[in-house]
CSV table of C-alpha atoms and ligand atoms in Angstrom, one decimal:
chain,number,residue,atom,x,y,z
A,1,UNK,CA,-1.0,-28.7,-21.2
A,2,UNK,CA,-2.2,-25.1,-21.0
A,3,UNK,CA,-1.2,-22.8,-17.6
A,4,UNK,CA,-3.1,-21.1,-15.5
A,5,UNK,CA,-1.8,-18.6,-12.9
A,6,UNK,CA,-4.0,-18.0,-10.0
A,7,UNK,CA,-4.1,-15.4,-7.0
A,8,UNK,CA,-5.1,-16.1,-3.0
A,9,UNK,CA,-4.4,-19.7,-3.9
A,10,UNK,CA,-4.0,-21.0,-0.7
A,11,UNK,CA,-7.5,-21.2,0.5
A,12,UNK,CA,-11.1,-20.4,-0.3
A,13,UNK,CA,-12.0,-20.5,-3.8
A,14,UNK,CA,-8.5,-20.1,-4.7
A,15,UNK,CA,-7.6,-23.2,-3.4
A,16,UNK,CA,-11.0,-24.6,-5.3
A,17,UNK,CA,-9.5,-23.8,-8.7
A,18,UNK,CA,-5.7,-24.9,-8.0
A,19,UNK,CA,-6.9,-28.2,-7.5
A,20,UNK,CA,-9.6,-28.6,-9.7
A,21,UNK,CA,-7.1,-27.5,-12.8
A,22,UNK,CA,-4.4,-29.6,-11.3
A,23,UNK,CA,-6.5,-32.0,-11.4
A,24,UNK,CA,-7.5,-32.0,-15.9
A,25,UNK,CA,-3.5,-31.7,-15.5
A,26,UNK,CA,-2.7,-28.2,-16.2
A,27,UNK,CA,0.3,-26.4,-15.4
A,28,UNK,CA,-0.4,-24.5,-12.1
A,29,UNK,CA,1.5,-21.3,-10.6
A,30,UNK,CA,-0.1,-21.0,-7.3
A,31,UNK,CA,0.6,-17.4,-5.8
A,32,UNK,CA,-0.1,-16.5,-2.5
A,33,UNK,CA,1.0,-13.9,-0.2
A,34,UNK,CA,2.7,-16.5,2.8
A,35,UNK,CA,3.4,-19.2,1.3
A,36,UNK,CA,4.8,-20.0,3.8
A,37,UNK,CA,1.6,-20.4,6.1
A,38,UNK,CA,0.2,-22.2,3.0
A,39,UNK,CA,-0.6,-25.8,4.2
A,40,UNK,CA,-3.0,-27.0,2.4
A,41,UNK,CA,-1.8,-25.4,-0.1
A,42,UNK,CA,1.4,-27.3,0.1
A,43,UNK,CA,-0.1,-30.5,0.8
A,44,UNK,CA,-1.9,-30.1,-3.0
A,45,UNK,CA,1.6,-29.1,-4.4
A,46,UNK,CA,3.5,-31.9,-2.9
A,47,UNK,CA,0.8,-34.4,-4.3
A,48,UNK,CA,0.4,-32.2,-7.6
A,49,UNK,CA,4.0,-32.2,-9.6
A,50,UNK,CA,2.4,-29.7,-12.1
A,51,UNK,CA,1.6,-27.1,-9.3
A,52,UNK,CA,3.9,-24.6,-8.3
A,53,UNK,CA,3.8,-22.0,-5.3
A,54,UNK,CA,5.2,-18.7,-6.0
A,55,UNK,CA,4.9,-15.6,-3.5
A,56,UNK,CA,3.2,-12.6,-4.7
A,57,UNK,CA,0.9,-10.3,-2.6
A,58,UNK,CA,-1.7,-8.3,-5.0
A,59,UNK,CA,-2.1,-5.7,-3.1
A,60,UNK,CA,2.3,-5.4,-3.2
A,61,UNK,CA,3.1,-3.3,-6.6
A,62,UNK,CA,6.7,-4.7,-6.2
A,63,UNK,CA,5.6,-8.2,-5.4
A,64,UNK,CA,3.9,-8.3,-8.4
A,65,UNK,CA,6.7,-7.4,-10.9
A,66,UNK,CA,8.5,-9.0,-8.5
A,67,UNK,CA,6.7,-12.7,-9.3
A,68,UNK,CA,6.6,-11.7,-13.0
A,69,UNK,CA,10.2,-10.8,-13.6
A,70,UNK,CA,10.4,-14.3,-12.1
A,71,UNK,CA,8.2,-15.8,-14.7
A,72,UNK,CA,8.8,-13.5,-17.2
A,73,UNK,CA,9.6,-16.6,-20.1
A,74,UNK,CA,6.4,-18.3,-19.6
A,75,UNK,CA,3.2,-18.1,-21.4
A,76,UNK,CA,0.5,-18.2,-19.2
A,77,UNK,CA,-3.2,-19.3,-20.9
A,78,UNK,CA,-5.1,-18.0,-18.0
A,79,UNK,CA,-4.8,-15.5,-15.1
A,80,UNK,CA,-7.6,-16.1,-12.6
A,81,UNK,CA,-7.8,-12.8,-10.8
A,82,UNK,CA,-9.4,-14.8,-7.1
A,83,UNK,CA,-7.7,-12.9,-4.4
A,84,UNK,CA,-9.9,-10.7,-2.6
A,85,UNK,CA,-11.1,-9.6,1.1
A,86,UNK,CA,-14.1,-7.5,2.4
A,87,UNK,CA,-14.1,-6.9,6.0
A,88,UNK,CA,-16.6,-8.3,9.0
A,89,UNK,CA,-16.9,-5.1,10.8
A,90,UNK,CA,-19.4,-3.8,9.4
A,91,UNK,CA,-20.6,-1.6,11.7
A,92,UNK,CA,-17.8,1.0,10.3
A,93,UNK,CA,-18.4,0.0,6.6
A,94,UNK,CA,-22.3,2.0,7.0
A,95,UNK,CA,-23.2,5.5,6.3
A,96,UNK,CA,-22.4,7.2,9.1
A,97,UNK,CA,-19.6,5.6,10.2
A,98,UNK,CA,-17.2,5.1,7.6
A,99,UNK,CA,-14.0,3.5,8.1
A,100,UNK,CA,-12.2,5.4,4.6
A,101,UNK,CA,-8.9,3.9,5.8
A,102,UNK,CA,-10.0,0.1,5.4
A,103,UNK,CA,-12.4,1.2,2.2
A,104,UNK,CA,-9.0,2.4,0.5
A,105,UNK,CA,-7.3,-1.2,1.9
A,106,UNK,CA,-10.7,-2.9,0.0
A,107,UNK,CA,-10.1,-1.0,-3.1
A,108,UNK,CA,-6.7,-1.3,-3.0
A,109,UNK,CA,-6.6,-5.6,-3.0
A,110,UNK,CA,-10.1,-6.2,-5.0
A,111,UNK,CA,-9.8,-3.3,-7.6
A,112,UNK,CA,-6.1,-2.2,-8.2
A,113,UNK,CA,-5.1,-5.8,-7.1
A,114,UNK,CA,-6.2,-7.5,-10.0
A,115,UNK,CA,-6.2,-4.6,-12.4
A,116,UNK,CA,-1.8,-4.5,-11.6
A,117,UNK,CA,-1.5,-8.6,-12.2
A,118,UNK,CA,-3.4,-7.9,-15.2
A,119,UNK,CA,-1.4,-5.8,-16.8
A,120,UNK,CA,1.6,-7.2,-15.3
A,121,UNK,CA,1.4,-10.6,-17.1
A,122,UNK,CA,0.0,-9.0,-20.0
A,123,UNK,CA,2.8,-10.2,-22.1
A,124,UNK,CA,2.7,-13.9,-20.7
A,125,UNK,CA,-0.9,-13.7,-21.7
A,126,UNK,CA,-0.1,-12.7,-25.3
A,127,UNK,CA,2.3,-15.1,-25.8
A,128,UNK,CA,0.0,-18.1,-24.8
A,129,UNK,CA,-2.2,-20.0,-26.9
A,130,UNK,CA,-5.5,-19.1,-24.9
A,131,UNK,CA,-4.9,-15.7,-24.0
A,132,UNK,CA,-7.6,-15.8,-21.3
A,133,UNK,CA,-7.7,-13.1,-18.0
A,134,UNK,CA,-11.1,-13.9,-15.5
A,135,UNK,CA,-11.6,-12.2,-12.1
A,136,UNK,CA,-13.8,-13.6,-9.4
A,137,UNK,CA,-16.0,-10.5,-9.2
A,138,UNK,CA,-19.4,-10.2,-7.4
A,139,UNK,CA,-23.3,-9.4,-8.2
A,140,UNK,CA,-22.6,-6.9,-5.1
A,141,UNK,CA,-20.7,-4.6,-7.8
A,142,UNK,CA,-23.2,-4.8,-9.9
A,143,UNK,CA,-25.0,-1.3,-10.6
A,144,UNK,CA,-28.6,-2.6,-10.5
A,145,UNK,CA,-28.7,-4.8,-8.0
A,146,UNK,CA,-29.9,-3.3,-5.0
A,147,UNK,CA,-30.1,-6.1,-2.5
A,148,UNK,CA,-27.0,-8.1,-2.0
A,149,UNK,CA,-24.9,-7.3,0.9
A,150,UNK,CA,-25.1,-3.6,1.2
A,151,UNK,CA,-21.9,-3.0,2.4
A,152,UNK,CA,-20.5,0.4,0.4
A,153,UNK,CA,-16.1,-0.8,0.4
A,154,UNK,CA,-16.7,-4.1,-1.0
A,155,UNK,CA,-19.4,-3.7,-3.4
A,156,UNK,CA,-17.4,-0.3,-4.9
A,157,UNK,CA,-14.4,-1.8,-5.0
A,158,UNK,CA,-16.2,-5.2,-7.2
A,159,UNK,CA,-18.0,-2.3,-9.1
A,160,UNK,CA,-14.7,-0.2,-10.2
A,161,UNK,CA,-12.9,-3.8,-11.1
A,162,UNK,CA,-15.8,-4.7,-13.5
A,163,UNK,CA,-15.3,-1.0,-15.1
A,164,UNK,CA,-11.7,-1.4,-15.3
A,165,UNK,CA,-11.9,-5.3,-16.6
A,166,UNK,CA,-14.7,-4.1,-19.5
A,167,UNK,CA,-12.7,-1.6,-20.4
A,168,UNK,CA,-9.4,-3.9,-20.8
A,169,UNK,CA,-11.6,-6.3,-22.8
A,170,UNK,CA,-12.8,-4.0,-25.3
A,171,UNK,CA,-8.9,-2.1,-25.6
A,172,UNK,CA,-7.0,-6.3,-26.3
A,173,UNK,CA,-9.8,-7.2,-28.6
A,174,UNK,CA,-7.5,-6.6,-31.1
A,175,UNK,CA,-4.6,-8.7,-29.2
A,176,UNK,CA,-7.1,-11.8,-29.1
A,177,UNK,CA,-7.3,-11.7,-25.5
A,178,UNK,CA,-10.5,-12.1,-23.9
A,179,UNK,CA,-11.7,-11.3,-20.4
A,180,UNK,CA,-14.5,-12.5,-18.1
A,181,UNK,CA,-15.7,-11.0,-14.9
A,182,UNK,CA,-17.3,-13.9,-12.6
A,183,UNK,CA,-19.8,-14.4,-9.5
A,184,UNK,CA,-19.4,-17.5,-7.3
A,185,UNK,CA,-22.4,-17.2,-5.7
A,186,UNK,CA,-22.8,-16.7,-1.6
A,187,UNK,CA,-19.8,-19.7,-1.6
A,188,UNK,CA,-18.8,-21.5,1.7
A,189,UNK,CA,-15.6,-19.7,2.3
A,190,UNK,CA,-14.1,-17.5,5.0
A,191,UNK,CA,-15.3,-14.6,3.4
A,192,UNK,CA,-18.7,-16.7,2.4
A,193,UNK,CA,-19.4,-17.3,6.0
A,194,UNK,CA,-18.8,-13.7,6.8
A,195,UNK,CA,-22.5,-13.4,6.4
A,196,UNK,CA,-25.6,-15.5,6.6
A,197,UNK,CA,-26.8,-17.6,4.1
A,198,UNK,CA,-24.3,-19.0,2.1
A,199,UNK,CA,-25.1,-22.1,0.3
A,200,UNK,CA,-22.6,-22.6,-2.7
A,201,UNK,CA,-19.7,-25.4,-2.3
A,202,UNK,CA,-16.7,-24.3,-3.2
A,203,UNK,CA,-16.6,-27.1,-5.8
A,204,UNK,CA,-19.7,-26.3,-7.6
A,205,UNK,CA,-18.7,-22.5,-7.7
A,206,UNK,CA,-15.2,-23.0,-9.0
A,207,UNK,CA,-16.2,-26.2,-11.2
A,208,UNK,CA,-19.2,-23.6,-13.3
A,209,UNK,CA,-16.7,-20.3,-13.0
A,210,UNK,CA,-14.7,-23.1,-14.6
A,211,UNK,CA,-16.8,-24.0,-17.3
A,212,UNK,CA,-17.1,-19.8,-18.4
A,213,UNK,CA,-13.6,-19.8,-18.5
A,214,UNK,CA,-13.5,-22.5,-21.0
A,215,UNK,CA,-16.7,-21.2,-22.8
A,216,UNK,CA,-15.0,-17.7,-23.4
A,217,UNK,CA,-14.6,-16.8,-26.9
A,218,UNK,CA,-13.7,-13.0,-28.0
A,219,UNK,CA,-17.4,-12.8,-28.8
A,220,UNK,CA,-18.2,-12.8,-25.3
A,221,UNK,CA,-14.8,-11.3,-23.9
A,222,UNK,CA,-16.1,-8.3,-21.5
A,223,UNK,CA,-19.0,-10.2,-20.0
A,224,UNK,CA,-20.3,-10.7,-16.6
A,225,UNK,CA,-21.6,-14.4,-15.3
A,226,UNK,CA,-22.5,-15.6,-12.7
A,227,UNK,CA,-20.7,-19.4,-11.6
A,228,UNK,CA,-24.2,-21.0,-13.2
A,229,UNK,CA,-23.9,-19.2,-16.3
A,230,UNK,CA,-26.6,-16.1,-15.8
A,231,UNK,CA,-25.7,-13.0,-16.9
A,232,UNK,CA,-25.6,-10.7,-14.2
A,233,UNK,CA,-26.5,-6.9,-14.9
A,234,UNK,CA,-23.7,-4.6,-14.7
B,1,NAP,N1,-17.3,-16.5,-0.9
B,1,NAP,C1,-18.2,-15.7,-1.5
B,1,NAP,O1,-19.4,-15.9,-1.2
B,1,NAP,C2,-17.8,-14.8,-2.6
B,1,NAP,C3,-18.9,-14.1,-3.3
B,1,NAP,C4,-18.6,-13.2,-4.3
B,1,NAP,C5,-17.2,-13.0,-4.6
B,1,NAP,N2,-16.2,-13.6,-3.9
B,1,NAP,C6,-14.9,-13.3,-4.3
B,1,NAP,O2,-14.2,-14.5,-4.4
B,1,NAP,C7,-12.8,-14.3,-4.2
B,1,NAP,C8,-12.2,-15.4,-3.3
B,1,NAP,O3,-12.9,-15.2,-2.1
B,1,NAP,P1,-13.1,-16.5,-1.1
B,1,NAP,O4,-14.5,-16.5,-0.8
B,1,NAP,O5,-12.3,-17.6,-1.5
B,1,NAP,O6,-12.4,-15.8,0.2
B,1,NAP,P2,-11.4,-16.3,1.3
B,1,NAP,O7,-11.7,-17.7,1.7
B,1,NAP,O8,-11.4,-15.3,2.4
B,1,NAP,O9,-10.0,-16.3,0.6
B,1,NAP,C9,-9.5,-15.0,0.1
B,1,NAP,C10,-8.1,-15.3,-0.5
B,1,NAP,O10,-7.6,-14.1,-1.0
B,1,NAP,C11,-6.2,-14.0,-0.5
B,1,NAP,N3,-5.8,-12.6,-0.4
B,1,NAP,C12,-6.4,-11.6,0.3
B,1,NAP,N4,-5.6,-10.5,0.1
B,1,NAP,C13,-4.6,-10.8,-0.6
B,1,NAP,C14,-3.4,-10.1,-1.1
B,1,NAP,N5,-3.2,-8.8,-0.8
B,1,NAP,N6,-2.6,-10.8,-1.9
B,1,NAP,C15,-2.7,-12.1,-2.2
B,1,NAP,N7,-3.8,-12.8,-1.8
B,1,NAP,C16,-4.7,-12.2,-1.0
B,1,NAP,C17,-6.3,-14.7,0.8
B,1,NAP,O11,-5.0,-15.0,1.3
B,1,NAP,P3,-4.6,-15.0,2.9
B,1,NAP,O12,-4.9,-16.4,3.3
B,1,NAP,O13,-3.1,-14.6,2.9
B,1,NAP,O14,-5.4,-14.0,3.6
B,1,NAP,C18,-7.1,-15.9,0.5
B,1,NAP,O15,-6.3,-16.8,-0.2
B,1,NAP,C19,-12.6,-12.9,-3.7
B,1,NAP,O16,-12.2,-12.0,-4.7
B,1,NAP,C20,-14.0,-12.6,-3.2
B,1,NAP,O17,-14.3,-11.2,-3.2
B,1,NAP,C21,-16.5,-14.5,-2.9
């Protein structure tokens, strides 16, 4: 069975895709910054034989080539780029009141976050029979849409990942690896709940982010979806 390696798996969506590729009985390395604080998390793996929890905070340049000099002889078919924060205090994240210190935090987890474990298991990538990368993006970082969740650190630091991802897809076209940039949709999460309105279980979102995954084909490698299979604009 293929392997997937997945960040912030210990809740949220995160925890959404760990079990729902568990569960079609693919190998799963389950990172997560404390596993140690990772119940349910733990409760999956110890029902789950094919799931492993490894340590590795994305935001942590060492603890990423930390966790993959530790799986440095295993292919991996699919990284799944999910960890992610924004921040509810939003009163400093308006014009006028900028918080830059927790901006730089934001850009640091969402945008150099999955960019490092990107190019970090590059090689694990290559060496797989998929040779897939996704991140779990947001319409917020899209350029043309003007309505969703005005918050400036959040929706720059999902506009610079999608930048960085396109770019990567066009420069490993030649290495056969393709790359998808996701929405989930206002999901029932922690972070979903952050603000009002969200109506997307976290089944549904991971189960169609899910299905793009599997539909991705170098023809479409650089594109943007969202977890119902719209294009988004970038
Ligand atoms: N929910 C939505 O409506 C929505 C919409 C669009 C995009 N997204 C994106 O979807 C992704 C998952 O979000 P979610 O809704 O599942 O949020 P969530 O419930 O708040 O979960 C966030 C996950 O990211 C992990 N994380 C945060 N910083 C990390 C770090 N430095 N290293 C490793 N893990 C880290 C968290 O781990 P800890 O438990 O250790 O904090 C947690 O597992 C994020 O990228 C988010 O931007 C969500």
């Amino acid at each position: 069975m293929p392997t997937v390696l997945i960040t912030g798996a210990n809740r949220g969506l995160g925890l959404g895709f760990v079990s729902q590729y568990a569960g079609e009985g693919w190998q799963v390395i389950a990172t997560c910054r404390s596993p140690e604080k990772a119940e349910s998390l733990k409760r999956l793996a110890g029902e789950n034989s094919q799931v492993n929890i490894v340590q590795m905070d994305v935001s942590d340049h060492d603890s990423v080539d930390a966790c993959a000099a530790l799986l440095s002889d295993q292919s991996i078919d699919l990284v799944v780029n999910n960890a992610g924060i924004a921040s509810n205090d939003f009163a400093h994240q308006m014009l006028g009141s900028f918080d830059f210190e927790n901006w730089e935090n934001i850009l640091r987890t969402n945008t150099l976050g999955p960019v490092k474990v990107s190019e970090a298991f590059l090689p694990n990538v290559k060496a797989s029979a998929q040779k897939k990368i996704a991140v779990v993006s947001s319409t917020v970082g899209s350029l043309t849409d003007m309505n969703a969740y005005p918050v400036y650190p959040y929706a720059t630091s999902k506009a610079a990942l999608n930048k960085g991802m396109r770019m990567m897809a066009e420069q490993l076209r030649d290495d056969g690896v393709s790359i998808i940039c996701l929405c989930p949709g206002h999901a029932k999460t922690d972070m979903g709940m952050m603000a009002e309105g969200a109506s997307v279980e976290v089944t549904d979102a991971v189960y169609g982010m899910r299905n793009e995954i599997a539909d991705l084909t170098m023809a479409t490698s650089g594109s943007f979806r969202r977890y119902n299979g719209e294009a988004i604009p970038w």
